[in-house]
Amino acid sequence: MTFEGSYLGANDRISPRAIMECKICWTTYDPAEGDDYRQVLPGTPFVALPDDWKCPGCDAPKAQFMVREDPGSDEMRRAAVIGQKTQALVADFREVFNAKMRDVPIVNHALHVEAVGFRSHGPDILGVLVSPWFMNLVLLPGDTEWPALKAGEKEVIAFPSGEYEFIHNSREMVGPYKACSLFSPMADFNSQMQAVDVARAVMGELFKDENREETDRAAEIRAAREAELAPPPEPAELPVPDLRPSRRALLTGGLSSGTSE
Ligand code: FE
């Protein structure tokens, strides 16, 4: 007989930080402490205990333990969601390539569809999608459902390095997504590795505020000065910042060779 919450060897359902409890004698196993009795070092996750490890209190086998508390389970669940979403995204665009793009002259056959650096971004998931015909920053819903997105609608999203224009879209497998074009077409890339390196660099540079364009900063200062000098401010007359992605600034240090636009 089992009851809900029993571990029963399901290593993929508990995180390395899980604190486990014997369901017979309530002895706990805390990875931070290890197990003196059987000389298990502190820092050893429950899943890494030898198969013949037994409860220090009552000799019950490992499978009789249940999760008491798992501080790492949210991270695990999150990682699983990111994995599923990015797989669906890649599957969707492989399908587009096979169905529509394969024979189009602009495609770079040295490249293939690959999701790079996808990670949590607030409640959403952010990464770079590399393909034979474009490289886009892509935002996907993570924890929260998005309201239906209208294909083609534009949205400006701020990052530490500046503001970027994303276009709303939706596909069968991945569902709604927002994409910001970084490169298209991809003729300047010599290899998948080079494209992936640039994609990784984008994910780093995006979050550096020193990449914010000087012109934007100047416009902000000018706007602030004008607001000071001529109250009441007329928002309509303030300079409109240039919202185009500053790819060159974004990629400073990220491009070593051969991909100048
Ligand atoms: Fe026990």
XYZ file of C-alpha atoms and ligand atoms in Angstrom:
262
model
C 0.000 0.000 0.000
C 1.210 3.502 -0.767
C -0.143 6.872 0.086
C 0.077 10.122 -1.723
C 3.399 11.880 -1.415
C 5.472 8.718 -1.195
C 8.693 9.084 -3.068
C 8.941 5.492 -4.376
C 12.081 6.171 -6.340
C 10.670 9.025 -8.449
C 13.959 10.932 -8.648
C 12.701 13.265 -11.361
C 10.003 14.691 -9.098
C 12.181 15.976 -6.288
C 14.889 18.618 -6.444
C 18.418 18.272 -5.010
C 17.271 20.481 -2.109
C 14.317 18.283 -1.082
C 14.048 17.527 2.628
C 12.677 13.991 2.984
C 10.885 12.222 5.826
C 10.528 8.532 6.653
C 6.826 7.762 6.574
C 7.244 5.026 9.184
C 9.276 6.727 11.956
C 9.260 10.381 10.742
C 13.060 10.642 10.734
C 14.061 13.398 8.301
C 16.854 13.480 5.754
C 18.089 17.035 5.118
C 20.682 17.300 2.323
C 22.239 20.277 4.142
C 23.132 17.947 7.037
C 23.750 14.611 5.317
C 23.652 11.463 7.486
C 26.308 10.978 10.192
C 25.108 7.455 10.915
C 25.989 6.203 7.423
C 28.764 8.725 6.750
C 26.884 10.655 4.085
C 28.475 14.084 3.651
C 26.496 17.303 4.103
C 25.390 18.608 0.696
C 24.400 15.168 -0.639
C 20.958 15.313 -2.296
C 18.497 12.580 -1.351
C 18.488 11.308 -4.939
C 22.263 10.825 -4.747
C 22.112 8.519 -1.720
C 23.157 4.931 -2.506
C 20.288 2.569 -3.357
C 20.983 0.511 -0.244
C 20.781 3.569 2.031
C 18.223 3.010 4.763
C 16.383 5.164 7.292
C 18.769 5.937 10.190
C 15.774 5.607 12.581
C 14.066 2.375 11.518
C 16.018 0.834 8.606
C 13.133 1.402 6.183
C 14.337 1.498 2.551
C 14.824 4.756 0.656
C 11.562 4.306 -1.258
C 9.600 4.667 2.000
C 10.537 8.318 2.301
C 8.257 11.136 1.317
C 8.819 14.812 0.569
C 8.517 16.952 3.658
C 9.594 20.210 2.063
C 11.172 20.945 -1.312
C 12.530 24.483 -1.691
C 13.877 23.610 -5.154
C 10.635 22.299 -6.633
C 9.520 25.681 -8.049
C 12.799 25.998 -9.923
C 12.404 22.464 -11.256
C 8.855 23.116 -12.390
C 10.000 26.367 -14.001
C 12.860 24.625 -15.823
C 10.407 22.006 -17.117
C 8.050 24.708 -18.447
C 10.944 26.525 -20.165
C 12.051 23.225 -21.710
C 8.568 22.402 -23.033
C 7.955 25.878 -24.434
C 11.292 26.157 -26.219
C 10.896 22.662 -27.693
C 7.485 23.662 -29.068
C 8.962 26.876 -30.482
C 11.768 24.993 -32.238
C 9.340 22.339 -33.549
C 7.064 25.072 -34.926
C 9.855 26.816 -36.829
C 11.402 23.553 -38.095
C 7.959 22.893 -39.542
C 7.916 26.369 -41.155
C 11.361 25.685 -42.616
C 10.356 22.310 -44.038
C 6.996 23.472 -45.345
C 7.815 26.925 -46.687
C 11.399 28.111 -46.420
C 13.567 25.187 -47.506
C 13.831 26.302 -51.146
C 13.697 30.060 -50.637
C 16.949 31.655 -51.864
C 17.521 33.828 -48.749
C 17.895 30.853 -46.405
C 21.381 30.101 -45.143
C 21.778 26.323 -45.290
C 24.723 26.409 -42.881
C 22.176 27.175 -40.134
C 19.323 25.361 -38.432
C 16.518 26.268 -36.019
C 17.828 26.441 -32.454
C 16.612 28.051 -29.222
C 19.472 29.801 -27.394
C 19.650 30.980 -23.789
C 15.953 30.736 -22.907
C 15.395 31.700 -19.267
C 12.895 33.282 -16.898
C 12.220 36.953 -17.453
C 9.792 38.032 -14.745
C 6.725 35.850 -15.244
C 7.699 35.298 -18.909
C 10.384 33.344 -20.764
C 12.980 35.121 -22.907
C 15.597 33.835 -25.326
C 16.942 34.026 -28.864
C 15.634 31.909 -31.710
C 18.226 31.229 -34.413
C 16.980 29.995 -37.786
C 18.333 29.759 -41.356
C 16.507 32.973 -42.282
C 16.301 35.132 -39.121
C 17.533 35.658 -35.574
C 14.879 36.984 -33.203
C 14.589 37.779 -29.535
C 11.515 35.823 -28.440
C 9.290 36.300 -25.416
C 6.943 33.467 -24.398
C 4.372 33.254 -21.603
C 5.680 31.370 -18.558
C 3.564 31.279 -15.400
C 0.660 33.332 -16.669
C -1.583 32.880 -19.681
C -1.430 35.814 -22.059
C -4.601 37.320 -23.422
C -5.043 36.525 -27.129
C -2.400 38.434 -29.086
C -3.336 40.152 -32.329
C -0.856 39.045 -34.989
C 1.227 41.913 -36.305
C 0.550 44.238 -33.375
C 3.640 46.037 -32.080
C 4.747 46.432 -28.469
C 7.751 48.303 -27.116
C 9.446 46.409 -24.287
C 12.147 47.982 -22.103
C 15.362 46.241 -21.095
C 18.352 47.741 -19.274
C 20.116 48.304 -22.646
C 17.169 50.120 -24.212
C 13.698 49.741 -25.619
C 12.894 47.195 -28.296
C 9.971 46.744 -30.611
C 8.384 43.295 -30.452
C 5.746 42.031 -32.865
C 2.933 39.827 -31.576
C 2.260 36.517 -33.239
C 0.969 33.037 -32.563
C 1.688 29.563 -33.891
C -0.003 26.225 -33.560
C 2.442 24.430 -31.293
C 4.006 27.205 -29.233
C 0.919 29.435 -29.028
C 1.292 33.203 -28.532
C 4.771 34.757 -28.683
C 6.407 38.173 -29.110
C 9.401 38.546 -31.423
C 11.985 41.288 -31.919
C 14.031 41.021 -35.123
C 17.810 41.031 -34.585
C 19.040 39.825 -37.978
C 17.280 38.914 -41.230
C 18.323 37.414 -43.515
C 21.231 35.430 -42.068
C 23.613 35.556 -45.045
C 26.526 36.994 -43.000
C 26.770 34.006 -40.682
C 29.288 31.319 -41.618
C 28.250 28.625 -39.176
C 25.666 27.606 -36.590
C 28.303 28.045 -33.895
C 28.899 31.640 -34.905
C 25.154 32.388 -34.910
C 24.743 30.772 -31.474
C 27.696 32.797 -30.116
C 26.041 36.015 -31.277
C 22.695 34.894 -29.821
C 24.387 34.261 -26.454
C 26.094 37.659 -26.644
C 22.721 39.319 -27.288
C 21.300 37.713 -24.133
C 24.180 39.215 -22.142
C 24.330 42.667 -23.747
C 20.560 43.109 -23.541
C 20.807 43.464 -19.774
C 23.737 45.921 -19.652
C 22.594 49.492 -19.180
C 25.861 50.895 -20.570
C 24.574 49.803 -24.001
C 21.793 52.352 -23.890
C 22.354 54.599 -26.888
C 24.026 57.931 -26.179
C 21.473 59.592 -28.428
C 18.653 58.276 -26.268
C 20.384 59.584 -23.171
C 20.889 62.979 -24.787
C 17.216 63.067 -25.746
C 16.203 62.249 -22.182
C 18.422 64.993 -20.761
C 17.118 67.490 -23.307
C 13.552 66.497 -22.526
C 14.143 66.945 -18.813
C 15.776 70.359 -19.401
C 12.927 71.545 -21.617
C 10.404 70.403 -19.056
C 12.264 72.468 -16.410
C 12.532 75.589 -18.526
C 9.046 75.715 -19.946
C 6.371 74.688 -17.474
C 3.768 73.378 -17.895
C 5.277 70.567 -19.956
C 3.625 69.593 -23.191
C 4.315 65.873 -23.553
C 3.397 65.948 -27.239
C 6.250 68.360 -27.967
C 8.978 66.395 -26.222
C 11.480 64.653 -28.465
C 10.348 61.177 -29.407
C 13.096 58.690 -28.538
C 14.378 56.437 -31.295
C 12.949 53.038 -30.436
C 14.791 50.990 -33.038
C 16.883 48.221 -31.484
C 20.474 49.382 -31.321
C 21.934 46.144 -32.600
C 25.408 47.502 -32.938
C 25.464 48.693 -29.347
C 23.750 45.535 -28.189
C 26.422 43.397 -29.751
C 29.439 45.408 -28.675
C 32.085 42.857 -27.881
C 29.850 40.037 -29.022
C 30.844 40.063 -32.676
C 34.397 39.078 -33.389
C 34.359 38.690 -37.144
C 32.460 38.673 -40.367
C 28.954 39.623 -39.292
C 28.918 43.350 -39.839
C 25.560 44.560 -41.103
Fe 12.273 5.444 9.540
